[in-house]
């Protein structure tokens, strides 16, 4: 069963070498390596950089998060990369992600990113999550991509993760916070 943990750099090393072909293509098309992109969030020290890992029985199957804009911490770049192992639980994962998206986007007013036009399943999923898309593709580094974005309105700052989705480490962390906080 899938669960979510706060990401640690080791998760990036586990996922980098087993990305889905489409995710690997997108990363490389933008001139990066998977490891560079997955480690990048851990290099930021500013507020509003949040990274999470999806695990299946202890195995890293995806990472997602948001990186705040240096000039406006309420704006961010949202992202997700996964392995083909996530595909085995895609329906379960997608049903849970609306709650998770509300949680991890609650500190933002606006988030955005680009996605390859060939990533049809993820485009459909992002639309289901409430993201909007520019109607015309853009060319970034010679590749046609779609710009997607979401304006966040009225999200409570007191949203907590869904406890039965938390992994053992985070669940332990949450129990400590409830008893000591």
PDB file of C-alpha atoms in Angstrom:
ATOM      1  CA  UNK A   1       0.000   0.000   0.000  1.00  0.00           C
ATOM      2  CA  UNK A   2       1.187   3.508  -0.779  1.00  0.00           C
ATOM      3  CA  UNK A   3       2.063   6.024   1.893  1.00  0.00           C
ATOM      4  CA  UNK A   4       3.697   9.444   2.000  1.00  0.00           C
ATOM      5  CA  UNK A   5       6.700  10.662   3.971  1.00  0.00           C
ATOM      6  CA  UNK A   6       8.519  13.969   4.154  1.00  0.00           C
ATOM      7  CA  UNK A   7      11.301  13.461   1.634  1.00  0.00           C
ATOM      8  CA  UNK A   8      14.949  13.052   2.507  1.00  0.00           C
ATOM      9  CA  UNK A   9      17.874  13.241   0.032  1.00  0.00           C
ATOM     10  CA  UNK A  10      18.282   9.443   0.045  1.00  0.00           C
ATOM     11  CA  UNK A  11      14.852   9.177  -1.578  1.00  0.00           C
ATOM     12  CA  UNK A  12      16.142  11.226  -4.533  1.00  0.00           C
ATOM     13  CA  UNK A  13      19.013   8.778  -5.033  1.00  0.00           C
ATOM     14  CA  UNK A  14      16.580   5.838  -4.915  1.00  0.00           C
ATOM     15  CA  UNK A  15      14.216   7.327  -7.508  1.00  0.00           C
ATOM     16  CA  UNK A  16      16.663   8.991  -9.906  1.00  0.00           C
ATOM     17  CA  UNK A  17      17.698   5.816 -11.689  1.00  0.00           C
ATOM     18  CA  UNK A  18      14.230   4.329 -12.146  1.00  0.00           C
ATOM     19  CA  UNK A  19      12.093   7.197 -13.492  1.00  0.00           C
ATOM     20  CA  UNK A  20       9.274   6.464 -15.914  1.00  0.00           C
ATOM     21  CA  UNK A  21      10.500   6.951 -19.502  1.00  0.00           C
ATOM     22  CA  UNK A  22       8.257  10.018 -20.008  1.00  0.00           C
ATOM     23  CA  UNK A  23       9.490  11.666 -16.787  1.00  0.00           C
ATOM     24  CA  UNK A  24      13.087  10.882 -17.736  1.00  0.00           C
ATOM     25  CA  UNK A  25      12.486  12.387 -21.201  1.00  0.00           C
ATOM     26  CA  UNK A  26      11.066  15.604 -19.729  1.00  0.00           C
ATOM     27  CA  UNK A  27      13.958  16.029 -17.311  1.00  0.00           C
ATOM     28  CA  UNK A  28      16.603  15.366 -19.968  1.00  0.00           C
ATOM     29  CA  UNK A  29      14.838  17.529 -22.581  1.00  0.00           C
ATOM     30  CA  UNK A  30      15.244  20.484 -20.220  1.00  0.00           C
ATOM     31  CA  UNK A  31      18.981  19.824 -20.003  1.00  0.00           C
ATOM     32  CA  UNK A  32      19.076  18.166 -16.581  1.00  0.00           C
ATOM     33  CA  UNK A  33      19.698  14.742 -15.138  1.00  0.00           C
ATOM     34  CA  UNK A  34      17.110  13.029 -12.926  1.00  0.00           C
ATOM     35  CA  UNK A  35      19.422  13.149  -9.918  1.00  0.00           C
ATOM     36  CA  UNK A  36      20.058  16.895 -10.357  1.00  0.00           C
ATOM     37  CA  UNK A  37      16.340  17.646 -10.446  1.00  0.00           C
ATOM     38  CA  UNK A  38      15.420  15.398  -7.508  1.00  0.00           C
ATOM     39  CA  UNK A  39      18.217  16.704  -5.258  1.00  0.00           C
ATOM     40  CA  UNK A  40      17.563  20.361  -6.157  1.00  0.00           C
ATOM     41  CA  UNK A  41      14.758  20.984  -3.603  1.00  0.00           C
ATOM     42  CA  UNK A  42      17.072  19.973  -0.756  1.00  0.00           C
ATOM     43  CA  UNK A  43      19.546  22.670  -1.770  1.00  0.00           C
ATOM     44  CA  UNK A  44      17.105  25.531  -1.151  1.00  0.00           C
ATOM     45  CA  UNK A  45      17.067  27.111   2.303  1.00  0.00           C
ATOM     46  CA  UNK A  46      14.169  29.523   1.810  1.00  0.00           C
ATOM     47  CA  UNK A  47      10.657  29.004   3.160  1.00  0.00           C
ATOM     48  CA  UNK A  48       8.065  27.287   1.029  1.00  0.00           C
ATOM     49  CA  UNK A  49      10.157  24.460  -0.366  1.00  0.00           C
ATOM     50  CA  UNK A  50       8.299  21.257   0.432  1.00  0.00           C
ATOM     51  CA  UNK A  51       9.186  17.809  -0.866  1.00  0.00           C
ATOM     52  CA  UNK A  52       7.370  14.541  -0.231  1.00  0.00           C
ATOM     53  CA  UNK A  53       8.008  10.922  -1.140  1.00  0.00           C
ATOM     54  CA  UNK A  54       5.469   8.269  -2.079  1.00  0.00           C
ATOM     55  CA  UNK A  55       6.565   4.831  -0.900  1.00  0.00           C
ATOM     56  CA  UNK A  56       5.179   1.388  -1.562  1.00  0.00           C
ATOM     57  CA  UNK A  57       6.224  -1.071   1.110  1.00  0.00           C
ATOM     58  CA  UNK A  58       9.327   1.024   1.821  1.00  0.00           C
ATOM     59  CA  UNK A  59      10.307   1.440  -1.848  1.00  0.00           C
ATOM     60  CA  UNK A  60      10.418   4.952  -3.297  1.00  0.00           C
ATOM     61  CA  UNK A  61       7.952   5.134  -6.215  1.00  0.00           C
ATOM     62  CA  UNK A  62       7.471   8.910  -6.608  1.00  0.00           C
ATOM     63  CA  UNK A  63       8.454  12.300  -5.271  1.00  0.00           C
ATOM     64  CA  UNK A  64       6.500  15.535  -5.488  1.00  0.00           C
ATOM     65  CA  UNK A  65       6.532  18.990  -4.059  1.00  0.00           C
ATOM     66  CA  UNK A  66       6.663  22.700  -4.617  1.00  0.00           C
ATOM     67  CA  UNK A  67       9.546  25.157  -4.723  1.00  0.00           C
ATOM     68  CA  UNK A  68       8.728  28.719  -3.738  1.00  0.00           C
ATOM     69  CA  UNK A  69       9.717  31.626  -5.956  1.00  0.00           C
ATOM     70  CA  UNK A  70      12.685  33.580  -4.573  1.00  0.00           C
ATOM     71  CA  UNK A  71      10.881  36.888  -5.193  1.00  0.00           C
ATOM     72  CA  UNK A  72       7.440  35.853  -3.934  1.00  0.00           C
ATOM     73  CA  UNK A  73       7.208  32.996  -1.429  1.00  0.00           C
ATOM     74  CA  UNK A  74       3.456  32.682  -2.127  1.00  0.00           C
ATOM     75  CA  UNK A  75       4.183  31.606  -5.725  1.00  0.00           C
ATOM     76  CA  UNK A  76       5.805  28.299  -6.509  1.00  0.00           C
ATOM     77  CA  UNK A  77       6.767  25.656  -9.010  1.00  0.00           C
ATOM     78  CA  UNK A  78       4.873  22.418  -8.466  1.00  0.00           C
ATOM     79  CA  UNK A  79       6.394  19.137  -9.636  1.00  0.00           C
ATOM     80  CA  UNK A  80       6.194  15.345  -9.502  1.00  0.00           C
ATOM     81  CA  UNK A  81       8.404  12.570 -10.831  1.00  0.00           C
ATOM     82  CA  UNK A  82       7.731   8.859 -10.519  1.00  0.00           C
ATOM     83  CA  UNK A  83       8.810   5.357 -11.453  1.00  0.00           C
ATOM     84  CA  UNK A  84       6.715   2.834 -13.323  1.00  0.00           C
ATOM     85  CA  UNK A  85       6.088   1.192  -9.942  1.00  0.00           C
ATOM     86  CA  UNK A  86       3.562   3.952  -9.205  1.00  0.00           C
ATOM     87  CA  UNK A  87       1.529   2.815 -12.228  1.00  0.00           C
ATOM     88  CA  UNK A  88       0.589  -0.382 -10.354  1.00  0.00           C
ATOM     89  CA  UNK A  89      -1.280   1.782  -7.825  1.00  0.00           C
ATOM     90  CA  UNK A  90      -2.225   4.717 -10.104  1.00  0.00           C
ATOM     91  CA  UNK A  91      -5.964   4.637  -9.307  1.00  0.00           C
ATOM     92  CA  UNK A  92      -5.333   4.451  -5.559  1.00  0.00           C
ATOM     93  CA  UNK A  93      -2.761   7.253  -5.819  1.00  0.00           C
ATOM     94  CA  UNK A  94      -4.936   9.591  -7.895  1.00  0.00           C
ATOM     95  CA  UNK A  95      -7.936   9.185  -5.586  1.00  0.00           C
ATOM     96  CA  UNK A  96      -5.809  10.302  -2.629  1.00  0.00           C
ATOM     97  CA  UNK A  97      -4.044  13.218  -4.303  1.00  0.00           C
ATOM     98  CA  UNK A  98      -6.787  15.839  -4.054  1.00  0.00           C
ATOM     99  CA  UNK A  99      -6.400  15.852  -0.258  1.00  0.00           C
ATOM    100  CA  UNK A 100      -2.621  15.880  -0.544  1.00  0.00           C
ATOM    101  CA  UNK A 101      -2.639  18.698  -3.092  1.00  0.00           C
ATOM    102  CA  UNK A 102      -4.754  20.829  -0.748  1.00  0.00           C
ATOM    103  CA  UNK A 103      -2.286  20.137   2.062  1.00  0.00           C
ATOM    104  CA  UNK A 104       0.972  20.792   0.283  1.00  0.00           C
ATOM    105  CA  UNK A 105      -0.319  23.818  -1.662  1.00  0.00           C
ATOM    106  CA  UNK A 106      -1.954  25.531   1.337  1.00  0.00           C
ATOM    107  CA  UNK A 107       0.911  28.016   1.794  1.00  0.00           C
ATOM    108  CA  UNK A 108       0.704  29.301  -1.785  1.00  0.00           C
ATOM    109  CA  UNK A 109      -1.444  31.688  -3.797  1.00  0.00           C
ATOM    110  CA  UNK A 110      -0.267  30.535  -7.225  1.00  0.00           C
ATOM    111  CA  UNK A 111       1.655  27.500  -8.509  1.00  0.00           C
ATOM    112  CA  UNK A 112       2.676  26.552 -12.018  1.00  0.00           C
ATOM    113  CA  UNK A 113       4.987  24.486 -14.210  1.00  0.00           C
ATOM    114  CA  UNK A 114       5.336  23.000 -17.708  1.00  0.00           C
ATOM    115  CA  UNK A 115       4.480  19.513 -18.914  1.00  0.00           C
ATOM    116  CA  UNK A 116       5.317  17.707 -22.127  1.00  0.00           C
ATOM    117  CA  UNK A 117       2.343  17.475 -24.474  1.00  0.00           C
ATOM    118  CA  UNK A 118       2.951  13.715 -24.762  1.00  0.00           C
ATOM    119  CA  UNK A 119       2.256  13.232 -21.047  1.00  0.00           C
ATOM    120  CA  UNK A 120      -1.482  12.705 -21.715  1.00  0.00           C
ATOM    121  CA  UNK A 121      -2.309  10.760 -18.526  1.00  0.00           C
ATOM    122  CA  UNK A 122      -0.641  13.323 -16.261  1.00  0.00           C
ATOM    123  CA  UNK A 123      -2.339  16.204 -18.104  1.00  0.00           C
ATOM    124  CA  UNK A 124      -5.718  14.547 -17.491  1.00  0.00           C
ATOM    125  CA  UNK A 125      -4.798  14.013 -13.810  1.00  0.00           C
ATOM    126  CA  UNK A 126      -3.652  17.646 -13.381  1.00  0.00           C
ATOM    127  CA  UNK A 127      -6.940  18.888 -14.876  1.00  0.00           C
ATOM    128  CA  UNK A 128      -8.828  16.642 -12.438  1.00  0.00           C
ATOM    129  CA  UNK A 129      -6.805  18.245  -9.599  1.00  0.00           C
ATOM    130  CA  UNK A 130      -8.067  21.650 -10.736  1.00  0.00           C
ATOM    131  CA  UNK A 131      -5.080  22.959 -12.683  1.00  0.00           C
ATOM    132  CA  UNK A 132      -5.684  25.151 -15.712  1.00  0.00           C
ATOM    133  CA  UNK A 133      -3.695  25.014 -18.925  1.00  0.00           C
ATOM    134  CA  UNK A 134      -2.760  27.613 -21.502  1.00  0.00           C
ATOM    135  CA  UNK A 135      -4.444  26.645 -24.741  1.00  0.00           C
ATOM    136  CA  UNK A 136      -1.361  27.149 -26.887  1.00  0.00           C
ATOM    137  CA  UNK A 137       1.806  25.117 -26.402  1.00  0.00           C
ATOM    138  CA  UNK A 138       5.099  26.856 -25.701  1.00  0.00           C
ATOM    139  CA  UNK A 139       8.522  25.886 -26.968  1.00  0.00           C
ATOM    140  CA  UNK A 140      11.048  25.505 -24.155  1.00  0.00           C
ATOM    141  CA  UNK A 141      14.558  24.372 -25.110  1.00  0.00           C
ATOM    142  CA  UNK A 142      13.196  23.145 -28.442  1.00  0.00           C
ATOM    143  CA  UNK A 143      10.362  21.075 -26.920  1.00  0.00           C
ATOM    144  CA  UNK A 144       6.641  21.779 -27.066  1.00  0.00           C
ATOM    145  CA  UNK A 145       5.188  21.963 -23.577  1.00  0.00           C
ATOM    146  CA  UNK A 146       1.980  23.100 -21.951  1.00  0.00           C
ATOM    147  CA  UNK A 147       2.059  25.688 -19.185  1.00  0.00           C
ATOM    148  CA  UNK A 148      -0.241  24.718 -16.319  1.00  0.00           C
ATOM    149  CA  UNK A 149      -1.150  26.694 -13.222  1.00  0.00           C
ATOM    150  CA  UNK A 150      -3.476  26.902 -10.264  1.00  0.00           C
ATOM    151  CA  UNK A 151      -4.652  29.878  -8.239  1.00  0.00           C
ATOM    152  CA  UNK A 152      -5.110  28.775  -4.639  1.00  0.00           C
ATOM    153  CA  UNK A 153      -7.997  30.428  -2.825  1.00  0.00           C
ATOM    154  CA  UNK A 154      -9.334  30.091   0.678  1.00  0.00           C
ATOM    155  CA  UNK A 155      -7.306  27.095   1.820  1.00  0.00           C
ATOM    156  CA  UNK A 156      -7.087  26.744   5.588  1.00  0.00           C
ATOM    157  CA  UNK A 157      -3.611  26.985   7.100  1.00  0.00           C
ATOM    158  CA  UNK A 158      -4.594  24.285   9.616  1.00  0.00           C
ATOM    159  CA  UNK A 159      -4.880  21.429   7.128  1.00  0.00           C
ATOM    160  CA  UNK A 160      -3.198  18.298   8.433  1.00  0.00           C
ATOM    161  CA  UNK A 161      -2.091  15.323   6.363  1.00  0.00           C
ATOM    162  CA  UNK A 162      -4.495  12.429   6.130  1.00  0.00           C
ATOM    163  CA  UNK A 163      -3.185  10.253   8.967  1.00  0.00           C
ATOM    164  CA  UNK A 164      -3.833   6.870   7.368  1.00  0.00           C
ATOM    165  CA  UNK A 165      -1.729   7.953   4.346  1.00  0.00           C
ATOM    166  CA  UNK A 166       1.311   8.840   6.440  1.00  0.00           C
ATOM    167  CA  UNK A 167       4.313   6.588   6.501  1.00  0.00           C
ATOM    168  CA  UNK A 168       5.813   5.259   9.729  1.00  0.00           C
ATOM    169  CA  UNK A 169       8.364   8.049  10.148  1.00  0.00           C
ATOM    170  CA  UNK A 170       5.945  10.912   9.523  1.00  0.00           C
ATOM    171  CA  UNK A 171       3.156   9.254  11.529  1.00  0.00           C
ATOM    172  CA  UNK A 172       5.532   8.995  14.479  1.00  0.00           C
ATOM    173  CA  UNK A 173       6.469  12.635  13.971  1.00  0.00           C
ATOM    174  CA  UNK A 174       2.777  13.644  13.928  1.00  0.00           C
ATOM    175  CA  UNK A 175       2.028  11.687  17.121  1.00  0.00           C
ATOM    176  CA  UNK A 176       4.888  13.489  18.868  1.00  0.00           C
ATOM    177  CA  UNK A 177       3.592  16.850  17.657  1.00  0.00           C
ATOM    178  CA  UNK A 178       0.089  16.098  18.946  1.00  0.00           C
ATOM    179  CA  UNK A 179       1.293  14.991  22.381  1.00  0.00           C
ATOM    180  CA  UNK A 180       3.913  17.700  22.870  1.00  0.00           C
ATOM    181  CA  UNK A 181       2.338  20.558  20.918  1.00  0.00           C
TER     182      UNK A 181
END
